[in-house]
Amino acid sequence: MDRSQSPSGGASGANGPKPWLQPLHDPTAMESHLESLLGRRRTISKLPVETVVRIFNFCRCPDFARFSDRDCIRPLLAVTHVCSHWRQVALSSASLWTDIPVYNKYLMEAMLVRSKKLPLTLSMCDNWRPIRITSRRLGIVWNRLSIIARIKELKYCGSSTQQFVKMICLETAPLLESLTLMSFTCIRVQKTPFLGTSFPRLKTLKLVGHCIRWQSPVLFPPTLTELKVYSEHESLRPSLSQIREVLLSLGGLVTLVLVDVVRTRKMESTGHPTPTLAVGVASKVPLSHLRSLRFSTDTPIDIRDFLSILSTPLETTLHIRFKKLDGFVRLDGRWDDVCTPPEVTLHNIVHPILDFFELSSRPAVELKQGCESTYRSFGILSVSRKEGNTDPHNFCALIGNHERSGSRESIPLPDFEFPPHHTDYMEWFGMEYSPLWDTRFFLGLPFEALGHSRLILPAMCRVFPLRDVDTLFVNSPAFSDPELWWLAFGRMEHVTTVVVSGDAVRGFAAALRCKGRPCNLPSYAALNTSDREVSFEERWGTMTGRPLPAFLDDLELPSRLFPNLTNLQIDSLTAGNPVLGVPNGWRNGWSNVVCDSADAFPVGAGRLSALAFDACIRIRWDDAPVAARVPSRSRYRRCVFNAASIAGSKPATSLAQRVIYSQARSAGLWRSLFSSRRHESTSAVVGQQQQQEESQYYRGTARSRRGRRAVLPRTLLIMSGKDVPENVVAIANAWYTWDRNYNRRMKRISLGWMSPL
Amino acid sequence: MPTIVSVDDSTVPGEGSSRLLLLVSSDNKHIVVEEDIMSRSRFISKQVEGFEATSQRHAILLPFSSFVLNKVIEYCSHYRGYYLLEDDPDAAPPGRSPVREWDQEFLDVDRNMLLRIIKAAHYLEIKSLVGSCARAIADMIRGKTTEEMREILGVENDFTPEEEHSPSSKCTG
C-alpha cells in the first residue's frame, strides 16, 4: 500500500476508492497494521482469566527440570510480580497454591491462606533424595499442619517414617486419597494395622523400602484401589499365604504392584523345587477389578505360585519380572554347565505360565526379567500382541536392553516406568500411533545373562508363538553378534519392520550382508525396501568364525533374513537420563556408539541412512561427505558430531541447523557452534576447560553474541564425556539465562553423558 | 458472539457422509471445512447441534482472521479421529496437557500469533489446543525474571511503588 499519497485520494479520482482505504490482503499484515495504528500491543492480559491461570499452572511445575519443590513454586511467585492483573489472577486462583512447600514456613503460611479451602498436596521430599527433616522439625511442620483434614495427597520421603506414621495416624484425614511413604533404607514398621482407620478415603498407597508386618489380614484400608509395595527386606518378606490373606480384604484393587516383596522359595540342594502351593479355585483371591498387576520376584516358579492364588479378569495387564535364570538356560539337558533340576526347564516353566495367562485371550501379558532394584542394565525380550486381533500368533516383538546410566547405587526410583516404547517408536517411524500397539508381552533377560543370549533368545523364539511376528525392535547388545540374528529371527519370514539401535546395529548390518553359510544357515541375505535393494556379499563363515550350536542344526531357516522387510529404522539413542528428569529423555539420551564411522556399512552410511527414517550416524571428520549425502529433506535428521568434526565442516554445519547432537566436551566446541555463521568455517579451540569457565561462558557469551548466532537448532542434545555431570548441570542452569529468542526456538533440550557417575 | 447468516445450500452441502461447514473469518474469507474435522471444537459442535435442531445450515462467522482460523483447522485436521483426553467433555478436567511433539512444531510461531491462536482456541472451546498454547507460553516465560516476562509478553508494570514494596507482597516472591 502506498502510504505516501494524501488521504484526499487525488490519485484515484473523486469517485474511486481512496488508496489508503484499500484492504490489506494479507491478514497478518492487516492485523499488525491495525495494532500499530491503535498504538497498542497484543498482550497476554487480553486472554481470558481461566487461560491465564492455565498458563500459570504450567509455569508452576515445569516438566523440563524439576529439581525440587523450590523450583516448582519459584516461577509461580515470579508471575505475581509482573503486573497487578497477573497478581490478581494468580492470588485469586486457589488451585495454583495447593502444593504446600515445607521448607519455608512463611511461604507455607501464605500458601495455606491462598489455597483457601481446596484440598492440599503435601510433598515432604525431594525428587531424588530424601529431605533431611529432623524429628523436631517434622513435629513442627506437622503441628502447624492442623490442616490435615484438607490434605488430599501426601508424600513423605525420609528416614523418620515410623514417627511420621504415628503422627499422621493420630488424626483423621477424611480427604486423604493418596499416600506415599518412601525410604532409601529399610524401615521396619511395627504398627498393626499399618494405617489404622484414620484415612477413610485412602485409595492409593505406595510404600518403598518399608518392612510392614503382613501377619495382620486387615493391614491396609479396604478402600484401596491402588497398592504399590517395593523392596521389602529379604529376611522380613511375607510368605505367599500371608499376602493372600491380606489381598482377600482388598477386593477393590485396580492396580497391584508387588516388587521384591514375596518371600521366595529356595531351591533345595537336591535340585528339586519345593512343591507348588496347592490352591484350589474356590480359595483364590478374587480381584475382579484388577487392571494392572506388576509382580517381581527372583524365580519364575514364584511367579507361577503367585499367579495361582489370584483370580483376575482377562483384561488385566500383567507385568512379571524375575531375576534368576532358573530353568531358562537349560533346554532338553543339553547345557551341562548350568545346574538346574530337570523339572525346571524352559517348557516346564513357560508353558504353565502361558496356560495361566490364557495367552490366546489375554490382551496383554508382560514378562520381564531384570534387576529393578539396582537399575543396572538388563535385557528384555518383548513380544506384543495386537489388541483386538484374535489370532494368537499375531505378535510383534521387541528385543531390548534398557540401560540406566548415571547411578551405581541401589537407589530405587519407584516412579520409573519402562518407556512407552511403542508410541514413540511409531512416532519416530513416521507412523501414526495406534492403540493396537499398547499391548505387549515381555520376556526378559538379566544383564549378566546376556552371555547366554545366544542360547536363550532363539529358544524363546521357538517356544513362544513368534513365527508370525511382523515388527521387531532390537537394541540388545547381545545382538551385536550377527549369528544371533539368524538364530533368533531366521524363521520370522513375515517381519516387515525392524527398528534396531545400539550395538545391535553392527550385528544387524553383518547379518544382512552374509552370503553363504555352513550347514543349514541361509545362503545369502539382502535387504529389500520398496524402491531399492542393498545386497551384501560377505560370507557367513568369514563373518562369524564360530561353529553353530548343535541343537539349532535342525532349524529350517529361509534363504534370506527378513525377506519381506519394508521398513527399517536405525537409531542409537534409546537410553534415558534419569537424573535430570527430562521428559521423553530416554529417547534422547545416550546408550552407546553405534557406528564410529561408516565402516560398519560397506555400502555407505549415507545410503543406508537414506533408507532409514531416522538414521543416527556418528560422523567423524572424514565422514563429513557421507553426512552430506543424507537427503536434505529427511524429516528427521539426527547426526552425532564429536568435538573434532563440528568445526569447519560445511556439511556438518548445514545439518546442524536443524538437529544437533553434540558432545559438550569443550567450551571451544560451543563457541564454534553458536558463534559460527552458516556455512562458515570456524576453528574451534578444542580443549578441556574447567566447569566454572564453561558455565561463565554460557552465561556471558551467549548473551553478548545475541543476533550473531547463525546456527539455531531445534533440538540440542548435550552430551559430555565422563566425569563431567556437573558440567551438564551447569549448562542446564545456564540455559535458563539465555536470551529468550534463542530459548523460544529451542524446542527440546536434552542433557546426558556417556558414562555412569 | 458471531453473527449467523443463512447461506445457499449449494455452498454448504449438508447431506451425505462428508458434511461441510462454512466458516467465515473476520477478514471475510470463506473457508469450507468438513464438519468432522471441526468436531473437536465444542463451540462448533454446539452450532451444528443448533443446525440440526432447526434443520437449517448456516455459515459461522468467527471473530478472528483467516490466518488464525487456518492454523486452528490445521490443528484439528492433524488430530482428526484422535482421542485427546482434554477434549473429552465427559472426562475429568485436565490438569496438565501432555507434551506432544507435533504441537511444539505447530506452535513454533511468534508471540502475537501464539496469543491469537490461544484466543481462537478458547473461543472455539478446543481445550487441547488451549493447553498446548498455554504450555508454549509457559515455556517462553519459565525461568525468566519478571522484567523479562514483561518484555516477552508485552505486559506493562503497573504497580505503584507502594504496591511493589508493600509488606503484603513479601511472601509473593
Coordinates of N, CA, C and O in Angstrom, one line a residue, chain B residues 12 18 20-23 30 64 82 88 93 99 105 109 122 129 131 136 150 170:
Chain B
V12 N -23.0 -24.9 1.0 CA -22.6 -25.8 2.1 C -23.5 -27.0 2.0 O -24.6 -27.1 2.5
S18 N -19.9 -36.8 4.1 CA -18.9 -35.8 4.4 C -19.6 -34.4 4.4 O -19.6 -33.7 3.4
L20 N -20.2 -30.6 5.2 CA -19.2 -29.5 5.2 C -19.8 -28.3 6.0 O -21.0 -28.1 6.2
L21 N -18.9 -27.5 6.5 CA -19.2 -26.3 7.2 C -18.6 -25.1 6.5 O -17.5 -25.2 6.0
L22 N -19.3 -24.0 6.6 CA -18.7 -22.8 6.0 C -18.4 -21.9 7.2 O -19.2 -21.5 8.0
L23 N -17.1 -21.6 7.3 CA -16.6 -20.7 8.3 C -16.2 -19.4 7.7 O -15.5 -19.4 6.6
H30 N -14.0 -17.0 3.2 CA -14.9 -18.1 3.4 C -14.1 -19.4 3.3 O -13.4 -19.7 2.4
F64 N -12.0 -14.0 14.3 CA -10.6 -13.9 14.1 C -10.2 -14.1 12.6 O -11.1 -14.6 11.9
Y82 N -8.4 -38.6 16.3 CA -7.7 -39.0 17.5 C -8.5 -38.7 18.8 O -9.3 -37.7 18.8
D88 N -12.3 -34.4 25.8 CA -13.4 -35.2 26.2 C -14.3 -34.5 27.2 O -13.8 -34.3 28.3
P93 N -11.5 -32.8 34.4 CA -10.8 -31.6 33.8 C -9.3 -31.9 33.8 O -8.8 -32.4 34.8
V99 N 2.8 -33.4 26.7 CA 3.7 -32.9 25.7 C 3.5 -33.7 24.4 O 3.6 -34.9 24.4
E105 N 6.1 -28.3 17.3 CA 6.4 -27.8 16.0 C 5.3 -26.8 15.5 O 5.6 -25.8 14.9
V109 N 5.7 -20.4 16.5 CA 5.3 -19.1 15.9 C 5.7 -18.0 16.8 O 6.1 -18.2 18.0
H122 N -9.6 -20.8 22.6 CA -10.5 -20.5 23.8 C -11.9 -20.2 23.3 O -12.9 -20.7 23.8
L129 N -6.0 -27.6 22.4 CA -5.2 -26.6 21.8 C -4.9 -25.5 22.8 O -3.8 -24.9 22.8
G131 N -4.5 -25.9 25.9 CA -3.5 -26.5 26.8 C -2.1 -26.4 26.1 O -1.1 -26.0 26.8
A136 N 3.1 -23.7 25.7 CA 4.1 -23.0 24.9 C 4.4 -21.6 25.5 O 5.6 -21.2 25.5
R150 N 7.8 -9.4 31.3 CA 7.1 -8.3 30.8 C 7.5 -8.0 29.4 O 6.7 -7.7 28.5
K170 N 5.5 -9.4 50.5 CA 6.7 -10.0 50.9 C 6.8 -11.5 50.6 O 7.8 -12.0 50.2

